[in-house]
Structure formats: structure tokens, C-alpha cells
PDB file of C-alpha atoms in Angstrom:
ATOM      1  CA  ALA A   1      19.269 -23.435 -18.264  1.00 59.00           C
ATOM      2  CA  GLN A   2      18.647 -21.261 -15.240  1.00 66.00           C
ATOM      3  CA  LYS A   3      19.170 -23.317 -12.107  1.00 89.00           C
ATOM      4  CA  ILE A   4      18.112 -20.707  -9.580  1.00 94.00           C
ATOM      5  CA  THR A   5      15.282 -18.268 -10.184  1.00 95.00           C
ATOM      6  CA  GLN A   6      14.534 -15.249  -8.049  1.00 95.00           C
ATOM      7  CA  THR A   7      11.554 -13.474  -9.576  1.00 94.00           C
ATOM      8  CA  GLN A   8      11.491 -10.397  -7.338  1.00 93.00           C
ATOM      9  CA  PRO A   9      14.075  -7.844  -8.418  1.00 90.00           C
ATOM     10  CA  GLY A  10      13.189  -5.490  -5.579  1.00 93.00           C
ATOM     11  CA  MET A  11      10.964  -5.319  -2.529  1.00 94.00           C
ATOM     12  CA  PHE A  12       9.994  -2.764   0.056  1.00 96.00           C
ATOM     13  CA  VAL A  13       9.086  -3.759   3.593  1.00 96.00           C
ATOM     14  CA  GLN A  14       8.055  -1.766   6.621  1.00 97.00           C
ATOM     15  CA  GLU A  15      10.292  -1.954   9.668  1.00 97.00           C
ATOM     16  CA  LYS A  16       9.245  -4.723  12.106  1.00 97.00           C
ATOM     17  CA  GLU A  17       7.213  -6.543   9.461  1.00 97.00           C
ATOM     18  CA  ALA A  18       8.081  -9.886   7.915  1.00 97.00           C
ATOM     19  CA  VAL A  19       9.153 -10.322   4.296  1.00 97.00           C
ATOM     20  CA  THR A  20       9.347 -13.407   2.105  1.00 97.00           C
ATOM     21  CA  LEU A  21      11.880 -13.693  -0.693  1.00 98.00           C
ATOM     22  CA  ASP A  22      11.089 -16.232  -3.364  1.00 97.00           C
ATOM     23  CA  CYS A  23      13.517 -18.752  -4.776  1.00 98.00           C
ATOM     24  CA  THR A  24      12.913 -21.716  -7.045  1.00 97.00           C
ATOM     25  CA  TYR A  25      15.559 -24.106  -8.240  1.00 96.00           C
ATOM     26  CA  ASP A  26      16.057 -26.797 -10.819  1.00 94.00           C
ATOM     27  CA  THR A  27      18.151 -29.908 -10.368  1.00 92.00           C
ATOM     28  CA  SER A  28      17.948 -33.622 -10.969  1.00 90.00           C
ATOM     29  CA  ASP A  29      20.591 -34.319  -8.346  1.00 88.00           C
ATOM     30  CA  PRO A  30      19.032 -35.956  -5.247  1.00 89.00           C
ATOM     31  CA  SER A  31      21.708 -34.457  -3.005  1.00 88.00           C
ATOM     32  CA  TYR A  32      21.955 -30.705  -2.955  1.00 90.00           C
ATOM     33  CA  GLY A  33      22.103 -27.761  -0.601  1.00 91.00           C
ATOM     34  CA  LEU A  34      20.350 -24.437  -0.687  1.00 94.00           C
ATOM     35  CA  PHE A  35      21.854 -21.244   0.660  1.00 94.00           C
ATOM     36  CA  TRP A  36      20.828 -17.671   1.204  1.00 96.00           C
ATOM     37  CA  TYR A  37      23.387 -14.885   1.256  1.00 95.00           C
ATOM     38  CA  LYS A  38      23.054 -11.226   2.122  1.00 96.00           C
ATOM     39  CA  GLN A  39      25.098  -8.599   0.314  1.00 95.00           C
ATOM     40  CA  PRO A  40      24.921  -5.155   1.918  1.00 95.00           C
ATOM     41  CA  SER A  41      26.009  -2.040   0.072  1.00 93.00           C
ATOM     42  CA  SER A  42      29.556  -2.591   1.361  1.00 92.00           C
ATOM     43  CA  GLY A  43      29.770  -5.574  -0.994  1.00 91.00           C
ATOM     44  CA  GLU A  44      30.711  -8.544   1.161  1.00 91.00           C
ATOM     45  CA  MET A  45      28.804 -11.814   0.911  1.00 92.00           C
ATOM     46  CA  ILE A  46      27.292 -12.833   4.246  1.00 92.00           C
ATOM     47  CA  PHE A  47      26.023 -16.371   4.745  1.00 90.00           C
ATOM     48  CA  LEU A  48      22.542 -16.430   6.296  1.00 94.00           C
ATOM     49  CA  ILE A  49      21.051 -19.900   6.228  1.00 94.00           C
ATOM     50  CA  TYR A  50      21.447 -23.376   4.752  1.00 92.00           C
ATOM     51  CA  GLN A  51      19.003 -26.185   3.913  1.00 94.00           C
ATOM     52  CA  GLY A  52      20.114 -29.654   2.859  1.00 91.00           C
ATOM     53  CA  SER A  53      17.954 -31.619   0.442  1.00 92.00           C
ATOM     54  CA  TYR A  54      17.566 -34.442   2.947  1.00 92.00           C
ATOM     55  CA  ASP A  55      16.809 -32.214   5.908  1.00 91.00           C
ATOM     56  CA  GLN A  56      13.340 -32.967   7.210  1.00 90.00           C
ATOM     57  CA  GLN A  57      12.795 -29.709   8.998  1.00 94.00           C
ATOM     58  CA  ASN A  58      12.953 -26.181   7.657  1.00 96.00           C
ATOM     59  CA  ALA A  59      16.131 -24.369   8.640  1.00 94.00           C
ATOM     60  CA  THR A  60      16.005 -21.421  11.012  1.00 96.00           C
ATOM     61  CA  GLU A  61      18.716 -19.003  12.082  1.00 94.00           C
ATOM     62  CA  GLY A  62      17.497 -16.269  14.390  1.00 96.00           C
ATOM     63  CA  ARG A  63      15.152 -14.017  12.404  1.00 97.00           C
ATOM     64  CA  TYR A  64      15.784 -15.999   9.217  1.00 97.00           C
ATOM     65  CA  SER A  65      13.850 -19.082   8.255  1.00 97.00           C
ATOM     66  CA  LEU A  66      13.822 -21.068   5.065  1.00 97.00           C
ATOM     67  CA  ASN A  67      10.506 -22.351   3.767  1.00 96.00           C
ATOM     68  CA  PHE A  68      11.636 -25.493   1.952  1.00 96.00           C
ATOM     69  CA  GLN A  69       9.072 -27.121  -0.322  1.00 96.00           C
ATOM     70  CA  LYS A  70      10.964 -29.915  -2.004  1.00 95.00           C
ATOM     71  CA  ALA A  71       8.219 -31.105  -4.355  1.00 95.00           C
ATOM     72  CA  ARG A  72       7.762 -27.583  -5.660  1.00 96.00           C
ATOM     73  CA  LYS A  73      11.550 -27.000  -5.750  1.00 96.00           C
ATOM     74  CA  SER A  74      11.073 -23.893  -3.719  1.00 97.00           C
ATOM     75  CA  ALA A  75      13.320 -22.424  -0.992  1.00 97.00           C
ATOM     76  CA  ASN A  76      11.892 -19.120   0.129  1.00 98.00           C
ATOM     77  CA  LEU A  77      13.610 -16.980   2.742  1.00 98.00           C
ATOM     78  CA  VAL A  78      11.489 -15.386   5.446  1.00 98.00           C
ATOM     79  CA  ILE A  79      12.927 -12.483   7.407  1.00 97.00           C
ATOM     80  CA  SER A  80      10.864 -11.731  10.477  1.00 96.00           C
ATOM     81  CA  ALA A  81      10.717  -8.396  12.309  1.00 96.00           C
ATOM     82  CA  SER A  82      12.621  -6.515   9.612  1.00 97.00           C
ATOM     83  CA  GLN A  83      15.238  -4.024  10.676  1.00 97.00           C
ATOM     84  CA  LEU A  84      16.756  -1.101   8.801  1.00 97.00           C
ATOM     85  CA  GLY A  85      20.021  -3.047   8.674  1.00 96.00           C
ATOM     86  CA  ASP A  86      18.296  -5.749   6.646  1.00 97.00           C
ATOM     87  CA  SER A  87      18.295  -3.456   3.611  1.00 97.00           C
ATOM     88  CA  ALA A  88      20.547  -5.304   1.168  1.00 97.00           C
ATOM     89  CA  MET A  89      20.667  -7.595  -1.830  1.00 96.00           C
ATOM     90  CA  TYR A  90      19.749 -11.208  -1.072  1.00 97.00           C
ATOM     91  CA  PHE A  91      20.928 -14.148  -3.128  1.00 96.00           C
ATOM     92  CA  CYS A  92      19.613 -17.666  -3.235  1.00 96.00           C
ATOM     93  CA  ALA A  93      22.166 -20.297  -4.217  1.00 94.00           C
ATOM     94  CA  MET A  94      22.256 -24.035  -4.794  1.00 93.00           C
ATOM     95  CA  ARG A  95      25.149 -26.424  -4.351  1.00 89.00           C
ATOM     96  CA  GLU A  96      24.780 -29.650  -6.274  1.00 83.00           C
ATOM     97  CA  GLY A  97      26.326 -32.922  -5.239  1.00 74.00           C
ATOM     98  CA  PRO A  98      29.707 -34.581  -5.811  1.00 73.00           C
ATOM     99  CA  PRO A  99      32.198 -34.511  -7.263  1.00 72.00           C
ATOM    100  CA  ASP A 100      32.309 -30.800  -7.977  1.00 72.00           C
ATOM    101  CA  TYR A 101      29.932 -29.194  -5.473  1.00 75.00           C
ATOM    102  CA  LYS A 102      29.467 -26.204  -7.714  1.00 80.00           C
ATOM    103  CA  LEU A 103      27.459 -23.300  -6.373  1.00 85.00           C
ATOM    104  CA  SER A 104      24.908 -21.597  -8.648  1.00 89.00           C
ATOM    105  CA  PHE A 105      23.374 -18.232  -7.754  1.00 93.00           C
ATOM    106  CA  GLY A 106      20.130 -16.508  -8.552  1.00 94.00           C
ATOM    107  CA  ALA A 107      20.046 -12.923  -9.813  1.00 92.00           C
ATOM    108  CA  GLY A 108      19.181 -11.582  -6.383  1.00 94.00           C
ATOM    109  CA  THR A 109      16.437  -9.560  -4.729  1.00 96.00           C
ATOM    110  CA  THR A 110      17.004  -6.077  -3.362  1.00 96.00           C
ATOM    111  CA  VAL A 111      15.230  -5.479  -0.067  1.00 97.00           C
ATOM    112  CA  THR A 112      14.647  -1.975   1.215  1.00 97.00           C
ATOM    113  CA  VAL A 113      13.352  -1.618   4.757  1.00 97.00           C
ATOM    114  CA  ARG A 114      11.370   1.550   5.434  1.00 96.00           C
ATOM    115  CA  ALA A 115      11.192   3.198   8.860  1.00 94.00           C
TER     116      ALA A 115
ATOM    117  CA  ASN B   1      43.115 -16.794  10.900  1.00 62.00           C
ATOM    118  CA  ALA B   2      42.528 -14.454   7.952  1.00 72.00           C
ATOM    119  CA  GLY B   3      39.946 -16.571   6.105  1.00 91.00           C
ATOM    120  CA  VAL B   4      39.857 -15.787   2.383  1.00 95.00           C
ATOM    121  CA  THR B   5      41.933 -12.855   1.219  1.00 96.00           C
ATOM    122  CA  GLN B   6      41.918 -11.188  -2.177  1.00 97.00           C
ATOM    123  CA  THR B   7      44.270  -8.681  -3.709  1.00 96.00           C
ATOM    124  CA  PRO B   8      44.023  -6.112  -5.086  1.00 97.00           C
ATOM    125  CA  LYS B   9      40.797  -4.551  -3.836  1.00 96.00           C
ATOM    126  CA  PHE B  10      40.486  -2.363  -6.902  1.00 96.00           C
ATOM    127  CA  GLN B  11      42.244  -2.324 -10.265  1.00 96.00           C
ATOM    128  CA  VAL B  12      42.018  -0.317 -13.470  1.00 97.00           C
ATOM    129  CA  LEU B  13      43.329  -1.913 -16.650  1.00 96.00           C
ATOM    130  CA  LYS B  14      43.560  -0.872 -20.247  1.00 97.00           C
ATOM    131  CA  THR B  15      42.146  -3.125 -22.936  1.00 97.00           C
ATOM    132  CA  GLY B  16      44.687  -5.792 -23.845  1.00 97.00           C
ATOM    133  CA  GLN B  17      46.607  -5.695 -20.586  1.00 97.00           C
ATOM    134  CA  SER B  18      47.025  -8.820 -18.514  1.00 96.00           C
ATOM    135  CA  MET B  19      46.893  -9.209 -14.775  1.00 96.00           C
ATOM    136  CA  THR B  20      46.466 -11.729 -11.994  1.00 97.00           C
ATOM    137  CA  LEU B  21      43.899 -11.516  -9.239  1.00 98.00           C
ATOM    138  CA  GLN B  22      45.218 -13.171  -6.117  1.00 98.00           C
ATOM    139  CA  CYS B  23      43.204 -15.349  -3.766  1.00 97.00           C
ATOM    140  CA  ALA B  24      44.480 -17.140  -0.685  1.00 97.00           C
ATOM    141  CA  GLN B  25      42.859 -19.028   2.172  1.00 96.00           C
ATOM    142  CA  ASP B  26      44.357 -20.277   5.406  1.00 94.00           C
ATOM    143  CA  MET B  27      41.667 -22.795   6.370  1.00 91.00           C
ATOM    144  CA  ASN B  28      43.137 -25.768   4.470  1.00 91.00           C
ATOM    145  CA  HIS B  29      40.039 -25.905   2.268  1.00 91.00           C
ATOM    146  CA  GLU B  30      40.075 -28.240  -0.700  1.00 90.00           C
ATOM    147  CA  TYR B  31      37.480 -26.380  -2.732  1.00 89.00           C
ATOM    148  CA  MET B  32      38.131 -22.949  -4.173  1.00 92.00           C
ATOM    149  CA  SER B  33      36.293 -21.017  -6.830  1.00 94.00           C
ATOM    150  CA  TRP B  34      36.120 -17.714  -8.658  1.00 96.00           C
ATOM    151  CA  TYR B  35      32.938 -15.811  -9.413  1.00 96.00           C
ATOM    152  CA  ARG B  36      32.170 -12.617 -11.194  1.00 97.00           C
ATOM    153  CA  GLN B  37      29.286 -10.394 -10.224  1.00 96.00           C
ATOM    154  CA  ASP B  38      27.642  -8.131 -12.758  1.00 92.00           C
ATOM    155  CA  PRO B  39      24.605  -5.909 -12.118  1.00 82.00           C
ATOM    156  CA  GLY B  40      21.346  -7.818 -12.283  1.00 74.00           C
ATOM    157  CA  MET B  41      23.013 -11.177 -12.893  1.00 76.00           C
ATOM    158  CA  GLY B  42      24.033 -12.488  -9.507  1.00 85.00           C
ATOM    159  CA  LEU B  43      27.316 -14.364  -9.214  1.00 93.00           C
ATOM    160  CA  ARG B  44      28.525 -16.520 -12.072  1.00 93.00           C
ATOM    161  CA  LEU B  45      31.138 -19.216 -11.696  1.00 93.00           C
ATOM    162  CA  ILE B  46      34.301 -18.676 -13.727  1.00 96.00           C
ATOM    163  CA  HIS B  47      36.615 -21.514 -12.642  1.00 96.00           C
ATOM    164  CA  TYR B  48      36.846 -23.815  -9.687  1.00 93.00           C
ATOM    165  CA  SER B  49      39.214 -26.286  -8.104  1.00 92.00           C
ATOM    166  CA  VAL B  50      38.498 -29.371  -6.018  1.00 88.00           C
ATOM    167  CA  GLY B  51      42.087 -29.668  -4.819  1.00 90.00           C
ATOM    168  CA  ALA B  52      45.688 -28.765  -5.553  1.00 93.00           C
ATOM    169  CA  GLY B  53      46.556 -29.548  -9.163  1.00 94.00           C
ATOM    170  CA  ILE B  54      42.907 -29.869 -10.232  1.00 93.00           C
ATOM    171  CA  THR B  55      40.928 -27.111 -11.918  1.00 94.00           C
ATOM    172  CA  ASP B  56      37.852 -26.991 -14.092  1.00 93.00           C
ATOM    173  CA  GLN B  57      35.737 -24.505 -15.972  1.00 94.00           C
ATOM    174  CA  GLY B  58      32.591 -22.955 -14.656  1.00 92.00           C
ATOM    175  CA  GLU B  59      29.846 -21.082 -16.457  1.00 90.00           C
ATOM    176  CA  VAL B  60      31.890 -18.178 -17.897  1.00 94.00           C
ATOM    177  CA  PRO B  61      35.545 -19.294 -18.288  1.00 96.00           C
ATOM    178  CA  ASN B  62      36.491 -17.527 -21.525  1.00 95.00           C
ATOM    179  CA  GLY B  63      39.284 -15.009 -21.141  1.00 95.00           C
ATOM    180  CA  TYR B  64      40.430 -16.365 -17.779  1.00 97.00           C
ATOM    181  CA  ASN B  65      43.002 -18.908 -16.665  1.00 97.00           C
ATOM    182  CA  VAL B  66      43.562 -20.474 -13.273  1.00 97.00           C
ATOM    183  CA  SER B  67      46.043 -22.771 -11.626  1.00 96.00           C
ATOM    184  CA  ARG B  68      46.168 -24.437  -8.224  1.00 96.00           C
ATOM    185  CA  SER B  69      49.705 -25.338  -7.319  1.00 96.00           C
ATOM    186  CA  THR B  70      49.056 -25.203  -3.574  1.00 96.00           C
ATOM    187  CA  THR B  71      46.028 -25.746  -1.364  1.00 95.00           C
ATOM    188  CA  GLU B  72      46.199 -22.153  -0.156  1.00 96.00           C
ATOM    189  CA  ASP B  73      46.378 -20.172  -3.399  1.00 97.00           C
ATOM    190  CA  PHE B  74      44.075 -19.928  -6.396  1.00 98.00           C
ATOM    191  CA  PRO B  75      45.062 -17.046  -8.692  1.00 98.00           C
ATOM    192  CA  LEU B  76      42.874 -15.894 -11.570  1.00 98.00           C
ATOM    193  CA  ARG B  77      44.647 -14.611 -14.674  1.00 97.00           C
ATOM    194  CA  LEU B  78      43.168 -12.280 -17.237  1.00 96.00           C
ATOM    195  CA  LEU B  79      45.151 -12.920 -20.401  1.00 91.00           C
ATOM    196  CA  SER B  80      44.085  -9.882 -22.443  1.00 96.00           C
ATOM    197  CA  ALA B  81      41.618  -7.686 -20.602  1.00 96.00           C
ATOM    198  CA  ALA B  82      38.446  -6.564 -22.351  1.00 97.00           C
ATOM    199  CA  PRO B  83      35.820  -4.021 -21.235  1.00 96.00           C
ATOM    200  CA  SER B  84      33.355  -6.930 -20.890  1.00 96.00           C
ATOM    201  CA  GLN B  85      35.488  -8.162 -17.999  1.00 97.00           C
ATOM    202  CA  THR B  86      34.693  -5.093 -15.951  1.00 97.00           C
ATOM    203  CA  SER B  87      33.104  -6.654 -12.909  1.00 97.00           C
ATOM    204  CA  VAL B  88      33.478  -7.496  -9.253  1.00 96.00           C
ATOM    205  CA  TYR B  89      35.353 -10.739  -8.696  1.00 98.00           C
ATOM    206  CA  PHE B  90      34.859 -12.946  -5.668  1.00 97.00           C
ATOM    207  CA  CYS B  91      36.954 -15.862  -4.559  1.00 96.00           C
ATOM    208  CA  ALA B  92      35.402 -18.502  -2.299  1.00 93.00           C
ATOM    209  CA  SER B  93      36.521 -21.625  -0.491  1.00 92.00           C
ATOM    210  CA  SER B  94      34.954 -24.510   1.379  1.00 87.00           C
ATOM    211  CA  SER B  95      36.031 -27.758   2.933  1.00 82.00           C
ATOM    212  CA  ARG B  96      35.502 -31.173   1.362  1.00 67.00           C
ATOM    213  CA  ARG B  97      31.938 -32.290   0.715  1.00 58.00           C
ATOM    214  CA  GLY B  98      30.879 -28.692   0.163  1.00 53.00           C
ATOM    215  CA  THR B  99      29.774 -28.112   3.698  1.00 63.00           C
ATOM    216  CA  LYS B 100      27.168 -25.593   4.699  1.00 67.00           C
ATOM    217  CA  THR B 101      29.386 -22.593   4.440  1.00 75.00           C
ATOM    218  CA  GLN B 102      31.269 -21.190   1.516  1.00 81.00           C
ATOM    219  CA  TYR B 103      33.703 -18.572   2.713  1.00 88.00           C
ATOM    220  CA  PHE B 104      33.920 -15.563   0.445  1.00 93.00           C
ATOM    221  CA  GLY B 105      36.723 -13.097   0.064  1.00 95.00           C
ATOM    222  CA  PRO B 106      35.997  -9.363   0.125  1.00 94.00           C
ATOM    223  CA  GLY B 107      36.033  -9.046  -3.654  1.00 95.00           C
ATOM    224  CA  THR B 108      38.142  -7.288  -6.279  1.00 97.00           C
ATOM    225  CA  ARG B 109      36.575  -4.498  -8.289  1.00 96.00           C
ATOM    226  CA  LEU B 110      38.030  -4.453 -11.813  1.00 97.00           C
ATOM    227  CA  LEU B 111      37.552  -1.716 -14.378  1.00 96.00           C
ATOM    228  CA  VAL B 112      38.772  -2.285 -17.924  1.00 96.00           C
ATOM    229  CA  LEU B 113      38.941   0.827 -20.079  1.00 96.00           C
TER     230      LEU B 113
END
């Protein structure tokens, strides 16, 4: 069964605008973590933001914020004030609890920022 | 501090050949894992290890073997390469309790002809 679902294969956004990338997840584990990674065309995986299942507040890291809706099992990434350098593939991932802490990834969303 | 290193960066194999993808980390991380990335499918877990001497299968383990004789190294072996194993392979590590950050290596691009 798919644990992480990203329904947007590709998105276009105008420079300086905000964009929201959708992510839903499925787990029965009460303890889990949600991650977003950026993969530019150069191929490396860049960690962006993390949200723990017990965290009360939504995570923020600079221009990145995570809209965590636990009851809906949703963990959307919001990128504010998009820049040309934000053009990349974005992956949502979930780490379930002990003992294995396995990380499951969604299929990714390609973001293209237009000048 | 090199983080997670992978060698080689790129490899071409013929069907039936065997090879080992190397992964090493210098952060004393207990957890290490191998993923493959195929177009449109995100990263899929091949094998993982929660400590030296302990390995387990992930989502797509067939055709791959791993061992973890030391904390630092986690090699991935392709026993008899097949074209379906053409992919980009990432190694990752994290400290105990699966903290916020998984450190990824730069990846190995493998082409099987």
C-alpha cells in the first residue's frame, strides 16, 4: 500500500509567488516524522524541513513551512516568495517509529519557477 | 568530516555481471540504508541496517545483497546485474532514533546493458 502520496506530478509557479505542494500519508504508528527533500537537476537530496507527529506547531525553515494536518494525514509544503533556484523535484517522506525507522518516499513533484 | 560517500559515481555493466556499490559514513551513525530512484517513482528502499551486523530487507530487495561488518561501511552487491537494475542508487545514514535528518550520499548512476 502506498504510504506517501504526492498527487501533483508537476507545477509551475511565478517568481516571488507562493506554491503549495501536497502530501498525504498513511500510517497507524502514533510516532512518525515527516520530511521534505529537494532534488535539483544536479541530483543530490537536500533536506528542507521536518515535522514530528507529536509536534504541536507547524514547522518552518526560512521560506519553507509545513502545513501539518494530523487528522487528515496531510503534510503540505509551502514555499513562499519562489525563486528561480527553487526549480527542482520535491519529495515528501515519512519515517515510522522504532525499531527500524524506515523512510518511505512519495513519487515527487516537479516545480518549475517562471521569471 | 566527509559525511556520506559513495563510489563509483557512474558505472556501466553488462547483463549478468556483478559489482559492489560502496557506501561509507564518518558520523558514527547506527542507521544506514540503500535506495534506488527510478523516474516517476521516487526513492524506494532496498535494504537497511540498524547497526553493525544487522541488516534487513526493504521494499525492493530482490537481486541485491548487503552486509554491515562495521559501523562505517554498508556496501550493496548486485549479484547478477539485469537491465531492470538500471537506476540511481542513494545511500543514507542517520543517528539512533531516526533523528530529523537523514544524510544522503551523492548517488551512483548505474546503467546495465
